[in-house]
PDB file of C-alpha atoms in Angstrom:
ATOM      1  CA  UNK H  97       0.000   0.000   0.000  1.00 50.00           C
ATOM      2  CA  UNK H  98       1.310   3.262  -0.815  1.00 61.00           C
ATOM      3  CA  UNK H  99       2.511   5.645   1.893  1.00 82.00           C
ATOM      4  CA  UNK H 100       0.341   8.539   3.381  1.00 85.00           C
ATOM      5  CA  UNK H 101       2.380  11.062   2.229  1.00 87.00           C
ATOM      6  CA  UNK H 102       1.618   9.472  -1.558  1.00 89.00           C
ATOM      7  CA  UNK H 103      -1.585   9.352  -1.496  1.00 89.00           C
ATOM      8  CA  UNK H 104      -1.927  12.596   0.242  1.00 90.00           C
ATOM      9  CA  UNK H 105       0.003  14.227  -2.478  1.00 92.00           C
ATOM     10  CA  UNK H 106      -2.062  12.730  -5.226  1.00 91.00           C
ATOM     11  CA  UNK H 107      -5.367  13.652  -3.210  1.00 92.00           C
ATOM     12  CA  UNK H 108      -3.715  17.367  -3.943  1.00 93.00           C
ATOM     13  CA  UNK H 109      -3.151  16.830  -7.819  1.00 93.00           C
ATOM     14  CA  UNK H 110      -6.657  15.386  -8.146  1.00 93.00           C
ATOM     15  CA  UNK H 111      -8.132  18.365  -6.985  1.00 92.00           C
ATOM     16  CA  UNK H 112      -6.495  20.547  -8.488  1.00 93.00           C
ATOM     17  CA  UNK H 113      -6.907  19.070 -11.900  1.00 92.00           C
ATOM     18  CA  UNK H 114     -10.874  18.961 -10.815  1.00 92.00           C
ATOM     19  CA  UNK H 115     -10.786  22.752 -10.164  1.00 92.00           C
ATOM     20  CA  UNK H 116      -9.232  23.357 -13.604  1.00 93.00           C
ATOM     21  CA  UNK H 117     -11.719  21.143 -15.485  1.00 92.00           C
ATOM     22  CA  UNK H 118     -14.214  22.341 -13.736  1.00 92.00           C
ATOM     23  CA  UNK H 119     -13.351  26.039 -14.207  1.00 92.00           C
ATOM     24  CA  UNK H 120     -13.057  25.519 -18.224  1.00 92.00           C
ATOM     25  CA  UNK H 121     -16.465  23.561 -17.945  1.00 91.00           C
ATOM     26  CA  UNK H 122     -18.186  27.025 -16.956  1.00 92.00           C
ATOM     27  CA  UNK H 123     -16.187  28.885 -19.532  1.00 91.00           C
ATOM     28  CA  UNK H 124     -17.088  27.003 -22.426  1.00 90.00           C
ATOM     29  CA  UNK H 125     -20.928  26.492 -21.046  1.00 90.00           C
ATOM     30  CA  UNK H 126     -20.909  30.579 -21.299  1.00 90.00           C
ATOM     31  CA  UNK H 127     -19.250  30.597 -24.693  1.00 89.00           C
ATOM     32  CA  UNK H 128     -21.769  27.807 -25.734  1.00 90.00           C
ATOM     33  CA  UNK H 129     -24.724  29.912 -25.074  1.00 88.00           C
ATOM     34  CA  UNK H 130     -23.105  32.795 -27.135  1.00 88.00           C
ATOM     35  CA  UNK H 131     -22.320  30.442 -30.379  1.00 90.00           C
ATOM     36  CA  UNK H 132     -25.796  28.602 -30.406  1.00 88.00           C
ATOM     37  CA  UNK H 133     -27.587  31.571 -30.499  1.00 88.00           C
ATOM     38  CA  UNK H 134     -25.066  32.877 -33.692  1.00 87.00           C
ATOM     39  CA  UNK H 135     -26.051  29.931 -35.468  1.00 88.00           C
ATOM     40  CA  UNK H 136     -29.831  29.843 -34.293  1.00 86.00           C
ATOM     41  CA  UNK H 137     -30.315  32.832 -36.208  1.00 87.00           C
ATOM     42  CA  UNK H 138     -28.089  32.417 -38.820  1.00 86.00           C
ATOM     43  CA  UNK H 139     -29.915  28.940 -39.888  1.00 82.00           C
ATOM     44  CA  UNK H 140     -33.565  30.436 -41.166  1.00 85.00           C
ATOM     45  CA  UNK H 141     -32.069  32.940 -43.003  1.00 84.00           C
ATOM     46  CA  UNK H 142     -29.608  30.647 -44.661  1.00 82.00           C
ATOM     47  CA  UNK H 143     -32.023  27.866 -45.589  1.00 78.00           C
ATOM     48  CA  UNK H 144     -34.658  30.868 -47.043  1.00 80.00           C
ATOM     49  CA  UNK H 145     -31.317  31.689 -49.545  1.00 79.00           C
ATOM     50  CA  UNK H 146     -30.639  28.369 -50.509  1.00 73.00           C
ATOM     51  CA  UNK H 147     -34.191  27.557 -51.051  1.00 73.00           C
ATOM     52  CA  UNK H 148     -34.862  30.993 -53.408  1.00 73.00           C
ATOM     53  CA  UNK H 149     -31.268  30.069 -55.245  1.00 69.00           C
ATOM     54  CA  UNK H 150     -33.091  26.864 -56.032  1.00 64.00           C
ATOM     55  CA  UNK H 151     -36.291  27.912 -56.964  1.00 65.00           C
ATOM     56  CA  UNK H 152     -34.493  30.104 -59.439  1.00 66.00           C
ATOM     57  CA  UNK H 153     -32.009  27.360 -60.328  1.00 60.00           C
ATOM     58  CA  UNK H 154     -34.596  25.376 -61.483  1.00 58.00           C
ATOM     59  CA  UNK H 155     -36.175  27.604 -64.068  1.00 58.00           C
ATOM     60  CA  UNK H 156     -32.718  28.254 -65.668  1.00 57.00           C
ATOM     61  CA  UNK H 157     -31.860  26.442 -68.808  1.00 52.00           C
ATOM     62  CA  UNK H 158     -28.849  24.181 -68.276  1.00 49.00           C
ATOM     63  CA  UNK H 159     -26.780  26.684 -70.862  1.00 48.00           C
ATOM     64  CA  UNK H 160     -27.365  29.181 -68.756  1.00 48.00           C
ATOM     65  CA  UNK H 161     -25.989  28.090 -65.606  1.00 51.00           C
ATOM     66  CA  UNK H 162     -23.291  29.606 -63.532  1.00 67.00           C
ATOM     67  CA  UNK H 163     -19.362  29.223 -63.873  1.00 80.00           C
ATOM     68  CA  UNK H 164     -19.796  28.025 -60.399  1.00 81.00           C
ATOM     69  CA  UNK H 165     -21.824  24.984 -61.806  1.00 79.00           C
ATOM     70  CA  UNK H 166     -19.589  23.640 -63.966  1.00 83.00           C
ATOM     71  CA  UNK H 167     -19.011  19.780 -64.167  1.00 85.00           C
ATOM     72  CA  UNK H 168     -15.302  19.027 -64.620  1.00 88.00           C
ATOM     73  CA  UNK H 169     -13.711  15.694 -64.555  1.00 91.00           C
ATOM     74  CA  UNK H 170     -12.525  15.282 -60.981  1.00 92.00           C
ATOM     75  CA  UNK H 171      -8.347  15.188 -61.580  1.00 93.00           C
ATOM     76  CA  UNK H 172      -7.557  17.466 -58.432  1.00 95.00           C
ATOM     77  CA  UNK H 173      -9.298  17.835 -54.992  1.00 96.00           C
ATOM     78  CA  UNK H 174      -9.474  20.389 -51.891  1.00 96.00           C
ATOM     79  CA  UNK H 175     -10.655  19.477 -48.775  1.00 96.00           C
ATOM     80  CA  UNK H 176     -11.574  22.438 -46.363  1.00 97.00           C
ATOM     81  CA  UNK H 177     -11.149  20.817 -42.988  1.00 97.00           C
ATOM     82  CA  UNK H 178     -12.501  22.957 -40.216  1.00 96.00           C
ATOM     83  CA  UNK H 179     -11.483  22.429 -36.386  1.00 96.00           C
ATOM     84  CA  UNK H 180     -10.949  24.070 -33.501  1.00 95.00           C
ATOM     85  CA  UNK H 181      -7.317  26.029 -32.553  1.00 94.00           C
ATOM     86  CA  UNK H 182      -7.312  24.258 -29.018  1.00 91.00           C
ATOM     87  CA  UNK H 183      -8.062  20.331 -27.465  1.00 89.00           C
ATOM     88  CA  UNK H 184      -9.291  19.248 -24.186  1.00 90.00           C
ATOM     89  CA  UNK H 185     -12.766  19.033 -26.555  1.00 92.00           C
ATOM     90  CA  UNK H 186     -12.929  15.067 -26.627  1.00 89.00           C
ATOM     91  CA  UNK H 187     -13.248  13.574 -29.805  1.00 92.00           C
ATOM     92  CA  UNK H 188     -14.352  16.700 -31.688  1.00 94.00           C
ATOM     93  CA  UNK H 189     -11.155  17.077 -33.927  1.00 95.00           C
ATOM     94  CA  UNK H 190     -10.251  13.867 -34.615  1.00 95.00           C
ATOM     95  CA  UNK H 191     -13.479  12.463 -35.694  1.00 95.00           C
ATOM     96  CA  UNK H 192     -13.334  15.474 -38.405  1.00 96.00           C
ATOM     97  CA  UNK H 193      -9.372  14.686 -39.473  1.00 96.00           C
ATOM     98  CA  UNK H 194     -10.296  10.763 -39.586  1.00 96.00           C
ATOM     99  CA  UNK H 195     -13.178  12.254 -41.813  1.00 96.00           C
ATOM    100  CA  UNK H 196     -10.434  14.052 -44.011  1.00 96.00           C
ATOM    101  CA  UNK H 197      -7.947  11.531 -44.168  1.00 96.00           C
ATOM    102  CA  UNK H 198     -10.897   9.041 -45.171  1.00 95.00           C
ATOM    103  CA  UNK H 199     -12.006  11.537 -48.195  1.00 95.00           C
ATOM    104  CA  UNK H 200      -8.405  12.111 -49.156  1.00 94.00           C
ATOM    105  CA  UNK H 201      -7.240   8.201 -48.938  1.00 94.00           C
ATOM    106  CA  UNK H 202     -10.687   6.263 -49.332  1.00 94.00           C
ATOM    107  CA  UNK H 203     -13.139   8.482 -51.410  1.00 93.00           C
ATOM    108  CA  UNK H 204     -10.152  10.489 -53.871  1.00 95.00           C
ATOM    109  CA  UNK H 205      -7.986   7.915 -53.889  1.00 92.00           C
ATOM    110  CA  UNK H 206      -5.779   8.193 -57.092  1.00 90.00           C
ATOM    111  CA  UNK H 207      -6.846  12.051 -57.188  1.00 93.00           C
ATOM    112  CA  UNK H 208      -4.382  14.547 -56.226  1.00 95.00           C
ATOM    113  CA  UNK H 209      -5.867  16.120 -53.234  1.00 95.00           C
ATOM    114  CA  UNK H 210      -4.847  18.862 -51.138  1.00 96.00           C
ATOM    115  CA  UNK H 211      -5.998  20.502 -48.032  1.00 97.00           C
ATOM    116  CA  UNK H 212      -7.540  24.194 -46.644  1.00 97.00           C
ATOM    117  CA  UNK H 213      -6.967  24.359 -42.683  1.00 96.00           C
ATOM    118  CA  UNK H 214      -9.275  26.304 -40.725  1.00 96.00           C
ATOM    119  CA  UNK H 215      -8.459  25.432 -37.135  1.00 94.00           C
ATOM    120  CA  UNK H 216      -4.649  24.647 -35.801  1.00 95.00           C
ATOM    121  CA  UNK H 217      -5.382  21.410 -34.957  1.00 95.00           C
ATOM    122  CA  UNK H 218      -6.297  20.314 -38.633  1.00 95.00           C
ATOM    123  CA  UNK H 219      -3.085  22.406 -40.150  1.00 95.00           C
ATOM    124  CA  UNK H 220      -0.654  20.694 -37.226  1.00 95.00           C
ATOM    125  CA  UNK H 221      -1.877  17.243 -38.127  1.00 95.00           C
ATOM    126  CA  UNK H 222      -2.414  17.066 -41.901  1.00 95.00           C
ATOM    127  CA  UNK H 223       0.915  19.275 -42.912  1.00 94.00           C
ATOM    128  CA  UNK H 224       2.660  16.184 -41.620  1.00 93.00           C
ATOM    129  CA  UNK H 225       1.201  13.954 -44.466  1.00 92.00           C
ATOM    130  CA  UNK H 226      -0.557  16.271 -46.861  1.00 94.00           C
ATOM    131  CA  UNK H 227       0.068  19.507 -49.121  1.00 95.00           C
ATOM    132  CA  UNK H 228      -1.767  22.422 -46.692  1.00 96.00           C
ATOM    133  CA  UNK H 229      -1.901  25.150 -48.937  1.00 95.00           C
ATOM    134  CA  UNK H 230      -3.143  27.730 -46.729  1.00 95.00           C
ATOM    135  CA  UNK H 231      -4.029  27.847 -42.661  1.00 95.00           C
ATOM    136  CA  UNK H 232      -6.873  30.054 -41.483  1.00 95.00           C
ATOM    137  CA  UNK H 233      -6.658  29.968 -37.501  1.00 93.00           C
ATOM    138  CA  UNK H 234      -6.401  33.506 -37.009  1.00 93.00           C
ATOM    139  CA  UNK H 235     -10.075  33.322 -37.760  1.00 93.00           C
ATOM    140  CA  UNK H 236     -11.172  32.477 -34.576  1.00 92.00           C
ATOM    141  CA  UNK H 237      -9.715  35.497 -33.293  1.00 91.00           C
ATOM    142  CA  UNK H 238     -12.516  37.402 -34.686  1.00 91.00           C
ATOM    143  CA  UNK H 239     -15.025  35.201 -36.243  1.00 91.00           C
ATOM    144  CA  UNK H 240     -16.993  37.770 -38.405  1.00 92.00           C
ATOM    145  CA  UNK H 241     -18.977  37.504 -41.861  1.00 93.00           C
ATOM    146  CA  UNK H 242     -16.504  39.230 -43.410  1.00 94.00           C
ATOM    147  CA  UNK H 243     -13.603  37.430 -42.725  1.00 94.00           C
ATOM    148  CA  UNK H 244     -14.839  34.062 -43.950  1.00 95.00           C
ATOM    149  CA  UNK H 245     -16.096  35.440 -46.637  1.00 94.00           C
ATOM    150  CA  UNK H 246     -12.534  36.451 -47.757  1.00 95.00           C
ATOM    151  CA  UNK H 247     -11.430  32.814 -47.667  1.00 95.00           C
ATOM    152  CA  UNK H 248     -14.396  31.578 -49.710  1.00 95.00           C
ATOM    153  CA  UNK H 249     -13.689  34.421 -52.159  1.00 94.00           C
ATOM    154  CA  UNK H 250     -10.557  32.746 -52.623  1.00 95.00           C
ATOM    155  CA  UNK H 251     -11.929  29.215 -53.028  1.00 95.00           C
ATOM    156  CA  UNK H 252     -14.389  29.886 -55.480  1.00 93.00           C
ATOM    157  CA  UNK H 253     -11.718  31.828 -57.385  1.00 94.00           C
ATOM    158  CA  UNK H 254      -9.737  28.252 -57.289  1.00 95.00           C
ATOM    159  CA  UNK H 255     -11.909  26.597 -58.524  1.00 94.00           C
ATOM    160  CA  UNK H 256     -12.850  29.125 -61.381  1.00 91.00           C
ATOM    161  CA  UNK H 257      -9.556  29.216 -62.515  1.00 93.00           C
ATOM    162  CA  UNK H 258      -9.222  25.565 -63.195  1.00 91.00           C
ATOM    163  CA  UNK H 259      -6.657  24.577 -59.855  1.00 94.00           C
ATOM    164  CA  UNK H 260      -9.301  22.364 -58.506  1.00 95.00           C
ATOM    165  CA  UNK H 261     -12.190  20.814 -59.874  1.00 94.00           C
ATOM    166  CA  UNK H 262     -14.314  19.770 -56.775  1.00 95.00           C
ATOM    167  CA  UNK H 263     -14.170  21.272 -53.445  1.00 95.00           C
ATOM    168  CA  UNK H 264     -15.626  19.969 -50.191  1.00 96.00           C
ATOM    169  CA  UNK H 265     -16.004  21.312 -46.621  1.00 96.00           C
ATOM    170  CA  UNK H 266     -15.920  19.080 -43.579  1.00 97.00           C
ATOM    171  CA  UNK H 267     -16.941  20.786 -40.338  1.00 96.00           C
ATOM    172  CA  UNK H 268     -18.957  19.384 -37.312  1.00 95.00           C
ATOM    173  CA  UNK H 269     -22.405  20.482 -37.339  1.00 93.00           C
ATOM    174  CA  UNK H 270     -24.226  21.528 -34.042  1.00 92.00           C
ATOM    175  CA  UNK H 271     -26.940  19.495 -32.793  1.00 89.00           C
ATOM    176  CA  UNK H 272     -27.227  20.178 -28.666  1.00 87.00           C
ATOM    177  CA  UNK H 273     -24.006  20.491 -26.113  1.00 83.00           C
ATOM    178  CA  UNK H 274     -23.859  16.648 -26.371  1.00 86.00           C
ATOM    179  CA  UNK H 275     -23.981  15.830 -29.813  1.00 89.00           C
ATOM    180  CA  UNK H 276     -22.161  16.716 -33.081  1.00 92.00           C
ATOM    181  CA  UNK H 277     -22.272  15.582 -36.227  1.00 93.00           C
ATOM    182  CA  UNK H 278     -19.583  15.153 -38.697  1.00 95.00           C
ATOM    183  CA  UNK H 279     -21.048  16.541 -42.221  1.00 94.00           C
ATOM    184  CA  UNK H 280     -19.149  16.686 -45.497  1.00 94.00           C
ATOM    185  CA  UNK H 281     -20.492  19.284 -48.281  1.00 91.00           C
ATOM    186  CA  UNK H 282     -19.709  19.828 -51.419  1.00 90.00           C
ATOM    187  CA  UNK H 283     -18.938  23.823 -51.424  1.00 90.00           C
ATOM    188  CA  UNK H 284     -17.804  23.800 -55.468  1.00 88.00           C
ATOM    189  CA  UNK H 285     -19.459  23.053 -58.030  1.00 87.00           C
ATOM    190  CA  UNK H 286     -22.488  23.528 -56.838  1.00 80.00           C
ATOM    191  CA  UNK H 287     -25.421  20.845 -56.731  1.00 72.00           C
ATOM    192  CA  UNK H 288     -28.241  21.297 -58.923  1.00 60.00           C
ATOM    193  CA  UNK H 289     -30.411  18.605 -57.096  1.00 46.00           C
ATOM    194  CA  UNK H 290     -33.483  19.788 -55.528  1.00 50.00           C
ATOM    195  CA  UNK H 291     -35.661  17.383 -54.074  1.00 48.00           C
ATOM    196  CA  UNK H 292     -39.126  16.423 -54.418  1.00 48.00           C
ATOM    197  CA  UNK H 293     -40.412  18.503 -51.344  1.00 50.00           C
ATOM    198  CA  UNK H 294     -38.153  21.088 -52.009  1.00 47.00           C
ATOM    199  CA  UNK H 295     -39.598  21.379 -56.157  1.00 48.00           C
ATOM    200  CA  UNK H 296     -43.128  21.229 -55.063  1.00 50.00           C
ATOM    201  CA  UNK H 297     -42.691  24.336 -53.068  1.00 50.00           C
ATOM    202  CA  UNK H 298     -40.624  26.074 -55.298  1.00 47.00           C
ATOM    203  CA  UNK H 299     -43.595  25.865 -57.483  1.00 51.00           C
ATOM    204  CA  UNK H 300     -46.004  26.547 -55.694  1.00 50.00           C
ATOM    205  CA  UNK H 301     -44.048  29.924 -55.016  1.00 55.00           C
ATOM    206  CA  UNK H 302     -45.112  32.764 -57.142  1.00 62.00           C
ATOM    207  CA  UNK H 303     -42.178  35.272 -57.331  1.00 64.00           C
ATOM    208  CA  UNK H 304     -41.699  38.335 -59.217  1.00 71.00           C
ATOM    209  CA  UNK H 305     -37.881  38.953 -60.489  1.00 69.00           C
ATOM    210  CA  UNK H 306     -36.322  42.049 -61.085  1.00 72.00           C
ATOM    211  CA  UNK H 307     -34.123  42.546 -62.777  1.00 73.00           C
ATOM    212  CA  UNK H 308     -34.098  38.855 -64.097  1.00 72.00           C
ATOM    213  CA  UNK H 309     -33.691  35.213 -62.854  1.00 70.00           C
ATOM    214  CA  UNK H 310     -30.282  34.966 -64.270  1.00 73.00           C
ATOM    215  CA  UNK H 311     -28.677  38.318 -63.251  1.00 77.00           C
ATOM    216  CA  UNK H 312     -30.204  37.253 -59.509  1.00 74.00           C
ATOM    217  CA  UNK H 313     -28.608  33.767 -59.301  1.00 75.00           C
ATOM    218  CA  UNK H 314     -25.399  35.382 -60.157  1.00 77.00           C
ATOM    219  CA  UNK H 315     -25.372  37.857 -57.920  1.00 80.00           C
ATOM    220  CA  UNK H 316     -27.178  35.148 -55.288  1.00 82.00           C
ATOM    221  CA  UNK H 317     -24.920  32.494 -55.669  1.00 84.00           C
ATOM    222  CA  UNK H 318     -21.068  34.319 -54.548  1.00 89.00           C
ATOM    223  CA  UNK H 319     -23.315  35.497 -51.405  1.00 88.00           C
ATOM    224  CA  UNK H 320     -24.341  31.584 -50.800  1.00 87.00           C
ATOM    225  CA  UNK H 321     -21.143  30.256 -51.514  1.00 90.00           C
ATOM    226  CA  UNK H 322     -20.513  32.908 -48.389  1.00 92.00           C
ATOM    227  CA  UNK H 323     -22.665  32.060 -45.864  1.00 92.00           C
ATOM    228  CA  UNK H 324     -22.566  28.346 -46.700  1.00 90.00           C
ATOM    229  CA  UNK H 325     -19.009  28.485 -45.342  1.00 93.00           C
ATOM    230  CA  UNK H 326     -19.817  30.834 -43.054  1.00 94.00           C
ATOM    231  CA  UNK H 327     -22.536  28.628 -41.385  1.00 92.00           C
ATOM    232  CA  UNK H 328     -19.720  25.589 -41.456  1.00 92.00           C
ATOM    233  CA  UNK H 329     -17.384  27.519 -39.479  1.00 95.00           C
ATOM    234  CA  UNK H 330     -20.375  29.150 -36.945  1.00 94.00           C
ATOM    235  CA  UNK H 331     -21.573  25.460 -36.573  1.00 93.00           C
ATOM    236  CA  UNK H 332     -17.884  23.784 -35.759  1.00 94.00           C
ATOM    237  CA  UNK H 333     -17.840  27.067 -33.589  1.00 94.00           C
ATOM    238  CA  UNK H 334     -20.849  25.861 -31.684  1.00 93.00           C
ATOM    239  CA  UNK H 335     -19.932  22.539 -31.676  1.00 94.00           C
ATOM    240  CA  UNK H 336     -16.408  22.959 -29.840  1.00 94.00           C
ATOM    241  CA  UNK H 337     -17.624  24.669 -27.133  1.00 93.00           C
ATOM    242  CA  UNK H 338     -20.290  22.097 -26.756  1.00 93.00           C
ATOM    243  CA  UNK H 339     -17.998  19.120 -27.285  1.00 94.00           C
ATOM    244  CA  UNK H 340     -15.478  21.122 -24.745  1.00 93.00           C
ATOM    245  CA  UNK H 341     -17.984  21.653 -21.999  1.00 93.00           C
ATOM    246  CA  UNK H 342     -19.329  17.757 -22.307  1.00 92.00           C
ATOM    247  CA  UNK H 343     -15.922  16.677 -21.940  1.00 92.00           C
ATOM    248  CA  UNK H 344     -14.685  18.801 -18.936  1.00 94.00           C
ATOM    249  CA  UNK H 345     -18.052  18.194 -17.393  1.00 93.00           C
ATOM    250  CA  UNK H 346     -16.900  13.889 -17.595  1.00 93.00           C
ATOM    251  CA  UNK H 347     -13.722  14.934 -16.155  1.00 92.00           C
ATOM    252  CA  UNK H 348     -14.652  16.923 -13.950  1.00 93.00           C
ATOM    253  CA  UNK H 349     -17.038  13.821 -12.483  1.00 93.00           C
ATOM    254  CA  UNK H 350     -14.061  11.539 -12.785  1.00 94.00           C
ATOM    255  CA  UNK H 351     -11.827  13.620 -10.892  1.00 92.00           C
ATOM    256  CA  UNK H 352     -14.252  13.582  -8.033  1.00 93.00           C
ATOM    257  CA  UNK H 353     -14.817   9.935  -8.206  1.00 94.00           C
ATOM    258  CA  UNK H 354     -10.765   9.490  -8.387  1.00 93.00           C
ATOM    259  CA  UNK H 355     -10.100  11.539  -5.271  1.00 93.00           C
ATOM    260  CA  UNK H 356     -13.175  10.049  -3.635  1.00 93.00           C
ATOM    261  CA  UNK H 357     -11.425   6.554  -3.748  1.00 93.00           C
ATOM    262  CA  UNK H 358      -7.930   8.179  -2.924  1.00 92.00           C
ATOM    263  CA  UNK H 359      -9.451   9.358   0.327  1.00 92.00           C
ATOM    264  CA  UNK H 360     -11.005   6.435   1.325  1.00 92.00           C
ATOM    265  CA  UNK H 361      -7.459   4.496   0.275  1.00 90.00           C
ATOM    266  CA  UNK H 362      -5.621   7.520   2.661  1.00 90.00           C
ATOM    267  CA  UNK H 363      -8.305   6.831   5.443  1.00 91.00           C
ATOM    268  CA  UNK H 364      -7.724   3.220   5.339  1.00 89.00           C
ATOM    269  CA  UNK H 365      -3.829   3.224   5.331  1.00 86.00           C
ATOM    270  CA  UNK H 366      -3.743   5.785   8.432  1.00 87.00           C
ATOM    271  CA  UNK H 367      -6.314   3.368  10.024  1.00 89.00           C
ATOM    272  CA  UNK H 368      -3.860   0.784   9.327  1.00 85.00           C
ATOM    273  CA  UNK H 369      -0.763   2.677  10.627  1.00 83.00           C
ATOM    274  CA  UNK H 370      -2.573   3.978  13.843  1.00 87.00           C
ATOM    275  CA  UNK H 371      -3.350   0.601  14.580  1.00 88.00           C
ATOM    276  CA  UNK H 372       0.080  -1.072  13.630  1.00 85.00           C
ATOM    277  CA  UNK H 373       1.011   2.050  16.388  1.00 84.00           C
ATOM    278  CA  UNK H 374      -1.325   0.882  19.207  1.00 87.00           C
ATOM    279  CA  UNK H 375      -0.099  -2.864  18.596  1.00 85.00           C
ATOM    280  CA  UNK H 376       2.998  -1.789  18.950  1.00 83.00           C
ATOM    281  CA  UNK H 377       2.886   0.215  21.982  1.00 86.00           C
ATOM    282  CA  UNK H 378       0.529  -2.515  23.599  1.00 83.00           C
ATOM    283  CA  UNK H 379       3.355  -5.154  22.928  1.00 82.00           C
ATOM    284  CA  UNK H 380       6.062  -2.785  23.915  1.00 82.00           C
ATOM    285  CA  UNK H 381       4.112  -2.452  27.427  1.00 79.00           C
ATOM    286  CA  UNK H 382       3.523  -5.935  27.700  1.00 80.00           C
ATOM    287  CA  UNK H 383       7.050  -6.867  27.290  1.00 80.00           C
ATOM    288  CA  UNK H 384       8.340  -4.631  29.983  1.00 79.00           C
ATOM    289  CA  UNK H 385       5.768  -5.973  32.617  1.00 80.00           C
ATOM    290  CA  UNK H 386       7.234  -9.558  31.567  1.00 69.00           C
TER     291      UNK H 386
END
């Protein structure tokens, strides 16, 4: 058994990692609250975009379509990657750099693919085995419209200029503080499919376009490419301080469980020692009445 002064010393280091864990538990519940409600709002308004892009989409002749649209044979391949710039958030960035790796060694395999970081931990992991052509942490910094809109200016000028020829995003979408799911999106080109729902309520949607249809979707579809990112990055943003806050909240629990069995073990030992001292003095006394 180990000595008092052991276990008294890891009853110390236990709660101080509990304090810590707990203390970042609290900060990322208050940054949590902050992000969801970005995203909340951000949702209706993008879904009401992408749904108007496709209603006009859809009465567009296929000549007519955006550069953005074009089908190219797929010869070379960026992946986007989005994560966070710190750990401690459980499995949050590794599920979406297995998700990578999987697109780049399973899904493109004999393509020439190459990577976008957004998020340290993505750049720090896949420069070691991939081409990273360019790493956006600094976004996180100061997460604003504008600034992600910069970076998807220069994807869809990438991929307009013939260096790639598909371009996906994979990002962790926000479902509650517990749950995130891993979602991979084609940014460029963009899909044309429109499903069934989705066509019978574009048609049963009378609109009245000014200028015209085709001058709109032009002008619509830079601004979607936009806040599709946008939305990615606001989502993973949501998502890491959810994934954060579940995971400090577990260690926080194990912590206490840890030093609750530490002070039961230090209880028992000193038990054990007072009693080995009371033998000890018993025998001594006993011997010297002998």
């Amino acid at each position: 058994m180990a000595n008092l002064k052991e276990i008294r010393n890891r009853i110390a280091s236990v709660s101080s990692t509990m304090q810590i864990t707990s203390a970042m538990k609290m900060v990322s519940a208050a940054k949590l609250k902050k992000a969801q409600d970005a995203i909340t709002a951000m949702r209706p308004y993008s879904d009401k975009l992408t749904e108007l892009l496709q209603s006009l989409s859809a009465n567009l002749d296929a000549d007519s379509g955006s550069k953005f649209s074009e089908e190219r044979e797929i010869n070379k391949v960026l992946i986007v990657s989005i994560t966070s710039n710190r750990g401690l958030c459980g499995a949050f960035n590794s599920n979406i750099l297995k998700q990578s790796v999987s697109l780049a060694e399973n899904t493109y395999a004999g393509k020439e693919v190459e990577f976008l970081a957004i998020g340290k931990k993505s750049n720090d992991f896949l420069s070691k085995s991939y081409n990273v052509i360019a790493n956006h942490s600094a976004v996180y910094d100061d997460l604003t419209f504008d600034n992600i809109a910069a970076i998807a200016e220069d994807l869809m000028e990438l991929f307009v200029n013939g260096t790639y020829d598909k371009i996906d995003v994979v990002y962790n979408k926000f479902k509650n503080a517990a749950t995130q799911i891993v979602m991979t999106e084609q940014f460029l080109p963009i899909v044309a499919a429109v499903s069934e729902n989705e066509t019978s309520n574009n048609n049963n949607t009378d609109y009245i376009y000014d200028p015209s249809e085709k001058e709109i979707v032009e002008q619509l579809i830079p601004k979607s490419l936009k806040t599709q990112l946008y939305k990615g990055v606001r989502d993973s943003f949501a998502s890491e301080h959810g994934a954060r806050m579940t995971a400090m909240h577990k260690a926080t629990d194990n912590a206490t469980e840890l030093r609750d069995q530490l002070k039961l073990t230090y209880n028992k030992a000193r038990q054990a020692a007072i009693t080995n001292e009371i033998l000890e003095i018993v025998g001594g006394a006993e011997a010297l009445n002998n």
